[in-house]
Amino acid sequence: EVQRDKREQDAELQRELQREKRKQEDEFQREKLRLQGLELQENRDRNAVDRDRHDTIAYKLKLYSDAFRSAAIRMGTEAFDIIPFFQHCDKLFADLHVPNDLCVKVLRPYLNEHAQLLLSRMDVARAANYRLVREYLLHEFQLSPRVYLERFNSLAYNPSETCLLYSSRLKGLYEYYLSSRSVSDFDALV
């Protein structure tokens, strides 16, 4: 009978130990789930903050400026340097899908001193529109159809440039001459 009592006590002790072990495991699992929930909530909050930050103008401006910087050229000092400069910028803005409200802000650091001075004199509301800024600068640099034609006719090949570069400069001048004369097809040219 003593052995039976001892076995019953041992069995009861074993059951008690197993209950305690299950209780600790359950507490551990609850704590683990609570921590996972906190971590999940923290990740959601962090993602919301990141999403909000990505929607700011400053973030977008930095993003597009960095992308633009890798392929941009600075505007030269001559008046006619504005033509290839704007051709290049138009292409980059289209390729990078830069929003219209950020184009001028991205472009500003690449303008020469004279263009920056002219832009600072421009009305603030109009200075935010890339198309208006481009037209304004082209007008202020006094690049009329007559000037384009004279420059086209007097443009000479420079031995230090390639034929491709020379033809590109000729083509650019010719295209600006035609667009300044509002020529869009062959019939309007003749």
PDB file of C-alpha atoms in Angstrom, residues 175 177-190:
ATOM      1  CA  GLU A 175      14.239  72.543 -86.325  1.00  0.00           C
ATOM      2  CA  TYR A 177      13.961  77.848 -87.135  1.00  0.00           C
ATOM      3  CA  LEU A 178      11.011  75.847 -88.491  1.00  0.00           C
ATOM      4  CA  SER A 179       9.200  75.762 -85.151  1.00  0.00           C
ATOM      5  CA  SER A 180       9.714  79.521 -84.671  1.00  0.00           C
ATOM      6  CA  ARG A 181       8.090  80.019 -88.089  1.00  0.00           C
ATOM      7  CA  SER A 182       5.263  77.641 -87.051  1.00  0.00           C
ATOM      8  CA  VAL A 183       6.104  75.207 -89.839  1.00  0.00           C
ATOM      9  CA  SER A 184       4.670  71.790 -89.102  1.00  0.00           C
ATOM     10  CA  ASP A 185       4.526  70.131 -92.539  1.00  0.00           C
ATOM     11  CA  PHE A 186       6.083  70.407 -95.998  1.00  0.00           C
ATOM     12  CA  ASP A 187       3.245  72.515 -97.420  1.00  0.00           C
ATOM     13  CA  ALA A 188       3.781  75.191 -94.787  1.00  0.00           C
ATOM     14  CA  LEU A 189       7.496  75.187 -95.610  1.00  0.00           C
ATOM     15  CA  VAL A 190       6.954  75.937 -99.304  1.00  0.00           C
TER      16      VAL A 190
END
